[in-house]
Structures are given as C-alpha cells and as structure tokens.
Short mmCIF file of C-alpha atoms and ligand atoms in Angstrom, two decimals:
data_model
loop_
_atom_site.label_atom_id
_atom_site.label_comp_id
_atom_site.label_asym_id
_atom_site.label_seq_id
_atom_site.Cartn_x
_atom_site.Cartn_y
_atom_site.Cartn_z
CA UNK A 1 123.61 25.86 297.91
CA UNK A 2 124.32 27.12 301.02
CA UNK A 3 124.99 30.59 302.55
CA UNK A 4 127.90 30.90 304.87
CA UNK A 5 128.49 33.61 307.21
CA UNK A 6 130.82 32.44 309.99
CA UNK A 7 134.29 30.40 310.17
CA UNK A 8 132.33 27.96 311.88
CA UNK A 9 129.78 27.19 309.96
CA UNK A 10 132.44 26.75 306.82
CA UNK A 11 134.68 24.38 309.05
CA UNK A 12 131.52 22.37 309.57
CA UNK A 13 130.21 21.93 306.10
CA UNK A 14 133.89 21.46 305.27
CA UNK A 15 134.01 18.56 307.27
CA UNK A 16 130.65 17.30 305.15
CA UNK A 17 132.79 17.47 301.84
CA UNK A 18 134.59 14.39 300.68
CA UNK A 19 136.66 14.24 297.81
CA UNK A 20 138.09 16.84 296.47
CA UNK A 21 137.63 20.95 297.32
CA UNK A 22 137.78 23.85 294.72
CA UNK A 23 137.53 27.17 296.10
CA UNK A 24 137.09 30.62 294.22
CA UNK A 25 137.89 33.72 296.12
CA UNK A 26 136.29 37.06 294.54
CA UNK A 27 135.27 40.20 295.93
CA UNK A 28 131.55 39.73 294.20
CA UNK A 29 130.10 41.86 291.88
CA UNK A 30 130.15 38.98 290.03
CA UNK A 31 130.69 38.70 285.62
CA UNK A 32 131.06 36.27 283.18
CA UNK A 33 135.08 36.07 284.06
CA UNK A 34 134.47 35.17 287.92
CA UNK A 35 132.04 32.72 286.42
CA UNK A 36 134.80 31.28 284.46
CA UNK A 37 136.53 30.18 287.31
CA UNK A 38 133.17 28.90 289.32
CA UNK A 39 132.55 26.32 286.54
CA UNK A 40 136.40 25.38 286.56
CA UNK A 41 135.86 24.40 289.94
CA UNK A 42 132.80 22.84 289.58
CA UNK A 43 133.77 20.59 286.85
CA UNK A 44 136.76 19.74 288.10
CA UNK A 45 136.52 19.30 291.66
CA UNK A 46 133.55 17.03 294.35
CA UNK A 47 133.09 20.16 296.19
CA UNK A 48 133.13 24.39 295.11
CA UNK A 49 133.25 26.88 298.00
CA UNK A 50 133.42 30.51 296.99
CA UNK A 51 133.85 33.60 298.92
CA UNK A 52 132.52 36.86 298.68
CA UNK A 53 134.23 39.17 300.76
CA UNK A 54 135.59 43.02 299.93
CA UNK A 55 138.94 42.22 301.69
CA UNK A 56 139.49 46.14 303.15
CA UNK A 57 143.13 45.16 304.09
CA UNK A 58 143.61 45.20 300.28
CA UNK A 59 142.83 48.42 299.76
CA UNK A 60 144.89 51.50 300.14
CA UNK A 61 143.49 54.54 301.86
CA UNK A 62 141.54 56.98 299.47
CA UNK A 63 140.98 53.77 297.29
CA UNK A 64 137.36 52.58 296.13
CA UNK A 65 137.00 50.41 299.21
CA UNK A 66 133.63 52.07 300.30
CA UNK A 67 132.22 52.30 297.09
CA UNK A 68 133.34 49.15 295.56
CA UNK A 69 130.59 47.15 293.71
CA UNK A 70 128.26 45.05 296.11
CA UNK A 71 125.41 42.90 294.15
CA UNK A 72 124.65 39.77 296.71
CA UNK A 73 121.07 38.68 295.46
CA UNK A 74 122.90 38.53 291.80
CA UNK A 75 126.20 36.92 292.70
CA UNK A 76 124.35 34.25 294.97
CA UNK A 77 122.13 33.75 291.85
CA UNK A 78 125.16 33.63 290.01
CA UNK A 79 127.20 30.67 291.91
CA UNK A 80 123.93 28.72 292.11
CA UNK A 81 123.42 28.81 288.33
CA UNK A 82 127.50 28.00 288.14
CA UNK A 83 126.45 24.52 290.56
CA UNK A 84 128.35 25.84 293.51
CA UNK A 85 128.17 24.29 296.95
CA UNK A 86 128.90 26.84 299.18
CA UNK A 87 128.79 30.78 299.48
CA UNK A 88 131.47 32.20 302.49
CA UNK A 89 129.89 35.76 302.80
CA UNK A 90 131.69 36.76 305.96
CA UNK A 91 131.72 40.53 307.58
CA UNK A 92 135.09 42.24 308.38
CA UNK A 93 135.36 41.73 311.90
CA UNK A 94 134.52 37.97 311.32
CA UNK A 95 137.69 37.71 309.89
CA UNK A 96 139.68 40.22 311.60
CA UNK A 97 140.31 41.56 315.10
CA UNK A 98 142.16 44.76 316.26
CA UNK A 99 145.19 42.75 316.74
CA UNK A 100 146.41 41.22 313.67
CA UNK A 101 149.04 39.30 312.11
CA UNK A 102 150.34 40.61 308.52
CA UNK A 103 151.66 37.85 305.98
CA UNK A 104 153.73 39.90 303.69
CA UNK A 105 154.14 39.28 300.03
CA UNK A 106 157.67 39.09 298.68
CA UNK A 107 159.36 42.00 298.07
CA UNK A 108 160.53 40.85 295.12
CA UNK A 109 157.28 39.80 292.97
CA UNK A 110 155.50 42.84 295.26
CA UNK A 111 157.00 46.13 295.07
CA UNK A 112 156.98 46.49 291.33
CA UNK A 113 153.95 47.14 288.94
CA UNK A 114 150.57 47.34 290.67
CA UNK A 115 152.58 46.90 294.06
CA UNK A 116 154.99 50.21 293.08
CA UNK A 117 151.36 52.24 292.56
CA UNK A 118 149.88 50.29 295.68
CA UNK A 119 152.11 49.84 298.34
CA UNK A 120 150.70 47.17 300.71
CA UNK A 121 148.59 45.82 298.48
CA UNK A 122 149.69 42.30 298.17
CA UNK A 123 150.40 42.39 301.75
CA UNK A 124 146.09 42.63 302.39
CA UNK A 125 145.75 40.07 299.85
CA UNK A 126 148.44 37.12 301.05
CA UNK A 127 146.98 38.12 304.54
CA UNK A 128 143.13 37.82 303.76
CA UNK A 129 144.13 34.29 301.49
CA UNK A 130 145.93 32.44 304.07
CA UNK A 131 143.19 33.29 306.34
CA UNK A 132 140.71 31.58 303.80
CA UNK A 133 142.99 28.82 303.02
CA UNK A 134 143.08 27.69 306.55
CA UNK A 135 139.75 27.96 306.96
CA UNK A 136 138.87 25.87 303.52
CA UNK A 137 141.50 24.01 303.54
CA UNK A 138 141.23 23.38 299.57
CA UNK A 139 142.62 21.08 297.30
CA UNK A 140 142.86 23.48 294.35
CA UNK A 141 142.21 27.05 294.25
CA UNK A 142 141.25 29.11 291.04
CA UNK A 143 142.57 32.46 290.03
CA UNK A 144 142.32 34.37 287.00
CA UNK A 145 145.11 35.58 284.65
CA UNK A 146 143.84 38.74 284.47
CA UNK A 147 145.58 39.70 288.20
CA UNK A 148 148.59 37.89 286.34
CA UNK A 149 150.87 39.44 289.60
CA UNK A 150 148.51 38.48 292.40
CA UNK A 151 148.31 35.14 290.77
CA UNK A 152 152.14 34.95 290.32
CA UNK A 153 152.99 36.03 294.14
CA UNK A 154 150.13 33.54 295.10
CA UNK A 155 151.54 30.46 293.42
CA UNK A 156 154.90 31.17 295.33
CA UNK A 157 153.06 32.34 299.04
CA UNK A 158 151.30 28.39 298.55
CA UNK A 159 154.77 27.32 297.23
CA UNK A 160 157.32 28.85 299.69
CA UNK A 161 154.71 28.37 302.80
CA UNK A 162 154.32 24.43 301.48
CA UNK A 163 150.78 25.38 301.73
CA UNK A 164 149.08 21.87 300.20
CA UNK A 165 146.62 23.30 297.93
CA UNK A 166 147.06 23.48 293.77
CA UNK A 167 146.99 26.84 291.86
CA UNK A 168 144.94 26.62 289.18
CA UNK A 169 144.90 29.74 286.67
CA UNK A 170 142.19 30.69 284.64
CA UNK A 171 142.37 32.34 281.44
CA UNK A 172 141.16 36.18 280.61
CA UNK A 173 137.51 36.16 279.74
CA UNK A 174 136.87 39.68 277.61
CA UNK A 175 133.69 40.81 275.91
CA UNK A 176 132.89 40.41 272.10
CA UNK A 177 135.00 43.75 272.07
CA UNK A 178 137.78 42.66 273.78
CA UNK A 179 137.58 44.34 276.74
CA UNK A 180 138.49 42.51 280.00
CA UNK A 181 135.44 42.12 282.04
CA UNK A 182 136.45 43.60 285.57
CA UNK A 183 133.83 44.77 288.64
CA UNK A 184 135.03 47.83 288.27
CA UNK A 185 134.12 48.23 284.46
CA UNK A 186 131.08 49.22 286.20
CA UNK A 187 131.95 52.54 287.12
CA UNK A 188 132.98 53.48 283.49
CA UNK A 189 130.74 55.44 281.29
CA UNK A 190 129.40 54.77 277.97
CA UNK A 191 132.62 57.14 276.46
CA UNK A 192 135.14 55.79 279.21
CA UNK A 193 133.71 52.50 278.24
CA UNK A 194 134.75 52.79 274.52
CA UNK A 195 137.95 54.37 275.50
CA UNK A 196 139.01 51.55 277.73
CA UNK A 197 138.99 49.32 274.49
CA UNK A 198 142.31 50.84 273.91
CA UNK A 199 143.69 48.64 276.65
CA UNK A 200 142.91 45.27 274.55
CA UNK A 201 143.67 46.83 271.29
CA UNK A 202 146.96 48.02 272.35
CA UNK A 203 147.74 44.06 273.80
CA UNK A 204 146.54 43.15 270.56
CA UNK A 205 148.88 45.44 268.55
CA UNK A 206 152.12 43.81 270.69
CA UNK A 207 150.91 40.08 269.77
CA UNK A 208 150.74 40.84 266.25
CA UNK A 209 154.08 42.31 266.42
CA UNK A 210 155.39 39.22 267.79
CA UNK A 211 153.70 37.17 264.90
CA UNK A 212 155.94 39.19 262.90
CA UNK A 213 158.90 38.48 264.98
CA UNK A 214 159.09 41.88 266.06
CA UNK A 215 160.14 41.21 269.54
CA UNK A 216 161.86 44.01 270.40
CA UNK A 217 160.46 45.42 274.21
CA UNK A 218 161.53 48.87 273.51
CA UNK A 219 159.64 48.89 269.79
CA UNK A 220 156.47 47.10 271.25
CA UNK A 221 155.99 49.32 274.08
CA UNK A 222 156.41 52.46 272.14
CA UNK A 223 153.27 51.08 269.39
CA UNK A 224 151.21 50.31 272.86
CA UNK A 225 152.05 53.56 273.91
CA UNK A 226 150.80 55.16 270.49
CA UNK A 227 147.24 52.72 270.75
CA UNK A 228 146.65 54.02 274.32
CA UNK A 229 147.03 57.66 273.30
CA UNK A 230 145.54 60.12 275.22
CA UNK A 231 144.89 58.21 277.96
CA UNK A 232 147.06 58.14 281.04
CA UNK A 233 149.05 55.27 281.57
CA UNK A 234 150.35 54.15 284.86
CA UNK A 235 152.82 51.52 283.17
CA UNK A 236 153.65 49.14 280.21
CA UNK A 237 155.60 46.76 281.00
CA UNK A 238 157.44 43.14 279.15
CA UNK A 239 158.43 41.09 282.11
CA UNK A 240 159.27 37.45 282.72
CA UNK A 241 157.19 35.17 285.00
CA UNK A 242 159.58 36.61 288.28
CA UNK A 243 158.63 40.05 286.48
CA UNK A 244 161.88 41.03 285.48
CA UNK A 245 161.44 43.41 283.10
CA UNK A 246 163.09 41.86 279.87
CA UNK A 247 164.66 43.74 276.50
CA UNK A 248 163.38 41.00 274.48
CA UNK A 249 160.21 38.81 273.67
CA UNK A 250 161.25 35.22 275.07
CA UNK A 251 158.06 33.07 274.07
CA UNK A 252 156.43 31.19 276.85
CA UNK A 253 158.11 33.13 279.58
CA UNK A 254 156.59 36.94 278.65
CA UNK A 255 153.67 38.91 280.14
CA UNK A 256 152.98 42.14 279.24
CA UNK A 257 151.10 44.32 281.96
CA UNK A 258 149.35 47.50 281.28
CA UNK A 259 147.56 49.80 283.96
CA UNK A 260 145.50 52.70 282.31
CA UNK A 261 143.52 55.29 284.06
CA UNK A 262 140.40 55.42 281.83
CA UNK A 263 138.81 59.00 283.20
CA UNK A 264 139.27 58.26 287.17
CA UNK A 265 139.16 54.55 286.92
CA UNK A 266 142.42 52.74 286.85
CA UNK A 267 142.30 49.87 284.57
CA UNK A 268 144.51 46.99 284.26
CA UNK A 269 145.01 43.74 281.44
CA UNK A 270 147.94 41.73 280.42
CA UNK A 271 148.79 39.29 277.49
CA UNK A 272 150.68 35.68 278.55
CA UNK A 273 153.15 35.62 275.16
P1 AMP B 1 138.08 39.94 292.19
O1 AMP B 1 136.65 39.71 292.56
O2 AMP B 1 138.28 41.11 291.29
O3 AMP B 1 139.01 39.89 293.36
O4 AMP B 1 138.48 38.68 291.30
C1 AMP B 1 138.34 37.37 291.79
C2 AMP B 1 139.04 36.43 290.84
O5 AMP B 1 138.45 36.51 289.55
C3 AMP B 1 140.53 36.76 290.67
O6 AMP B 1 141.28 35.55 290.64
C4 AMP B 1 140.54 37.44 289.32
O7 AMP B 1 141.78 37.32 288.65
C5 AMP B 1 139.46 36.70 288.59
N1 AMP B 1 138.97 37.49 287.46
C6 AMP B 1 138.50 38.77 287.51
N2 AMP B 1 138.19 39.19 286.26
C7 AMP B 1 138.48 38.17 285.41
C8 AMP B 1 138.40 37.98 284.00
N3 AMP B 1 137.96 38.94 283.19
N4 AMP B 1 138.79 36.80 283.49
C9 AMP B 1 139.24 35.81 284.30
N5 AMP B 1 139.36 35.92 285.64
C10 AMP B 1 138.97 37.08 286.18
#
C-alpha cells in the first residue's frame, strides 16, 4: 500500500492503475463504518484510493476543526487490513492556495437541515470533492448513508457537473447497540455515550410505526420527540429524496433525519423508509 502525500505523486500512481478506480474519501479517525465502504471498493473495483484529509473548508468557525480526531498509524493500519491500494494523506496548503475557487452546493438540497445549522458547509465539501475527483479521476466513489444530505447533494454535483464517476452509497453500519458509529462518538462520555442511544431508538420507534401503517409525519415526529427526551434536538425531520419535507410516509422515497446535541456533541442519524 502506498502513502500519498502530493497531487503528483497520486496522478502518477493513477496513471499505474488499469481497470477500474474506487475511491473513499473520509476525514480518518477511521471505524468499522468507513471500513464498510473500503471493502466496497475493494471488492468491487481493480484499484481503491482513499483519502485522509480534515477538509477545514468544511468546517464552520468555532467548529471542532482543530480538535477533530487524528489517528494516522491506525487508519493506515486500517486501509491496509481493508486491501487498499493507495492512502492520499495531503496537508492543507497542498490542496489549497490563498486564492481559491468555491463550488457551491445547491441551494436547494443545501440550505436546509445540517446546511440551515451550518451555513457553508456543503459549499467546503463540493469544493474539497471536485478537487479530489479531478485529481483521482474515479470510476465509482463510495459514500455512506449516514451523511444521507451530503450524499444526496453529491449524487446531483457528479450529476449536474456530468462529472463521469458512479455514486455508490453505503449503508449505516451501527454498533450491537444501535448506535451509528461516527469519529466523533469519540468525544462522548461513558453517560453521553448511553444517552446518544436515544438517537437509534427513536429511528427505531418511527419504523415500527410505519410497520403499523402509522405514517402520519406529524404523529411520528412527536413519538421521536418523546424517545429523545431531554436531550436537545436540533431537528426531526420526514423528507423526500429532494428533502422536501413531506406530511406523509411515501415508502421508498422517505428519510428521516435527526441531529441531537448529546452534552456538547452534535449528533446526527437517519432511517432510508
Ligand atoms: P467522514 O470521515 O466522517 O467524512 O466520513 C467519510 C465517509 O464515511 C462518508 O461518506 C460517511 O458517510 C461515511 N460514514 C461515516 N460513518 C459511517 C457509518 N457509521 N456507516 C456508513 N458510512 C459511514
């Protein structure tokens, strides 16, 4: 496996790869979910190329930018034991300059949900991808369900910019407890920790309302509401896949997003009806 640090040195071993090329951006700290989508890759693709990189256009000022998780010796550890090719592991000012362009996400998909509470924030992240995608140049790329918006405004950037490369989402990987493994789990407590289960429970409660036809938004949000009690909840939401928010369950074309502050943490997890 090798250890990239530079744009040129992944346009060269890029130019090594034939076949196919899965790539897997994260921001390290890598778990058992990120994993997920390393062994997608793997199997399903000649080549995997994953980056590590704590995008700081992403990140809002006053957020966890500074102190965001870094673990390199176990992530590179990690993507070997996943069968991984290639590790892009570039600094900030490899990959940014004072002058910059700024792809901006669309409004639309953006400015609601974890864009209304971040302002900007898909901006960072269209930015920082089509940066990578030019400089991979991938056939498929692998995202996890668990950013269900991210993943929803990438699939359209790669659409609307006829960007050749294939979106391939990845499903929610939780612990035996249902929690939804995140980086910044980390920062939780042992009491935050078992608080935060409320998030899963709370999706849970909504499915099995819907197993009982209870499809109602208003109803199901107002049970989530009660499983998330005391905690403070940024929203619940029952959207379709443009995230409209919609009165009634419409199977196959529901998410519901939650974003929980669990002590100062904010926490977020979603269920694909
Ligand atoms: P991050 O390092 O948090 O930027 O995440 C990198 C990728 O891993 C994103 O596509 C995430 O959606 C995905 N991911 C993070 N946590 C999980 C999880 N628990 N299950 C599946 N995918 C995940």
């Amino acid at each position: 496996m090798q250890i990239l640090k530079t744009v040129q040195e992944v346009r060269q071993f890029r130019a090594t790869c034939s076949g196919n090329v899965g790539f897997v951006p994260t921001m390290g700290a890598l778990h058992a979910g990120h994993a997920q989508l390393l062994k997608s890759s793997v199997s399903q693709n000649d080549h995997t190329i994953v980056s590590i990189f704590v995008n700081p256009t992403q990140f809002l000022a006053g957020e966890d930018l500074d102190r965001y998780p870094r673990t390199p010796e176990a992530d590179i550890k990690i993507c070997e034991l996943c069968g991984v090719d290639a590790i892009f592991m570039p600094d900030a000012n490899e990959i940014y300059s004072q002058i910059e362009p700024k792809i901006l996400a669309p409004k639309e998909l953006s400015s609601t949900l974890e864009g209304a509470t971040r302002p900007g924030h898909f901006d960072g992240v269209c930015t920082v991808l089509t940066k990578f995608f030019n400089i991979i140049n991938p056939t498929n790329a692998y995202f996890g369900k668990k950013d269900a918006q991210q993943l929803l405004i990438v699939q359209h950037m790669v659409k609307s910019l006829f960007m050749p490369i294939n979106i391939v989402p990845v499903d929610i990987v939780r612990s035996s407890d249902g929690l939804a493994l995140s980086s910044r789990n980390s920062y939780l407590n042992d009491d935050e920790l078992a608080q935060a289960l409320k998030l899963s429970r709370s999706l849970m409660k909504a499915s099995n309302l819907i197993k009982a036809n209870k499809l109602n938004s208003l109803e199901i949000k107002d049970a989530m509401s009660s499983c998330l009690e005391p905690l403070k909840v940024d929203y619940i939401a029952i959207a379709d896949k443009s995230l409209k928010p919609i009165d009634s369950i419409e199977l196959g074309n529901t998410i519901i997003l939650i974003a929980v502050y669990v002590g100062n943490t904010r926490l977020i997890d979603n269920l694909w009806v």
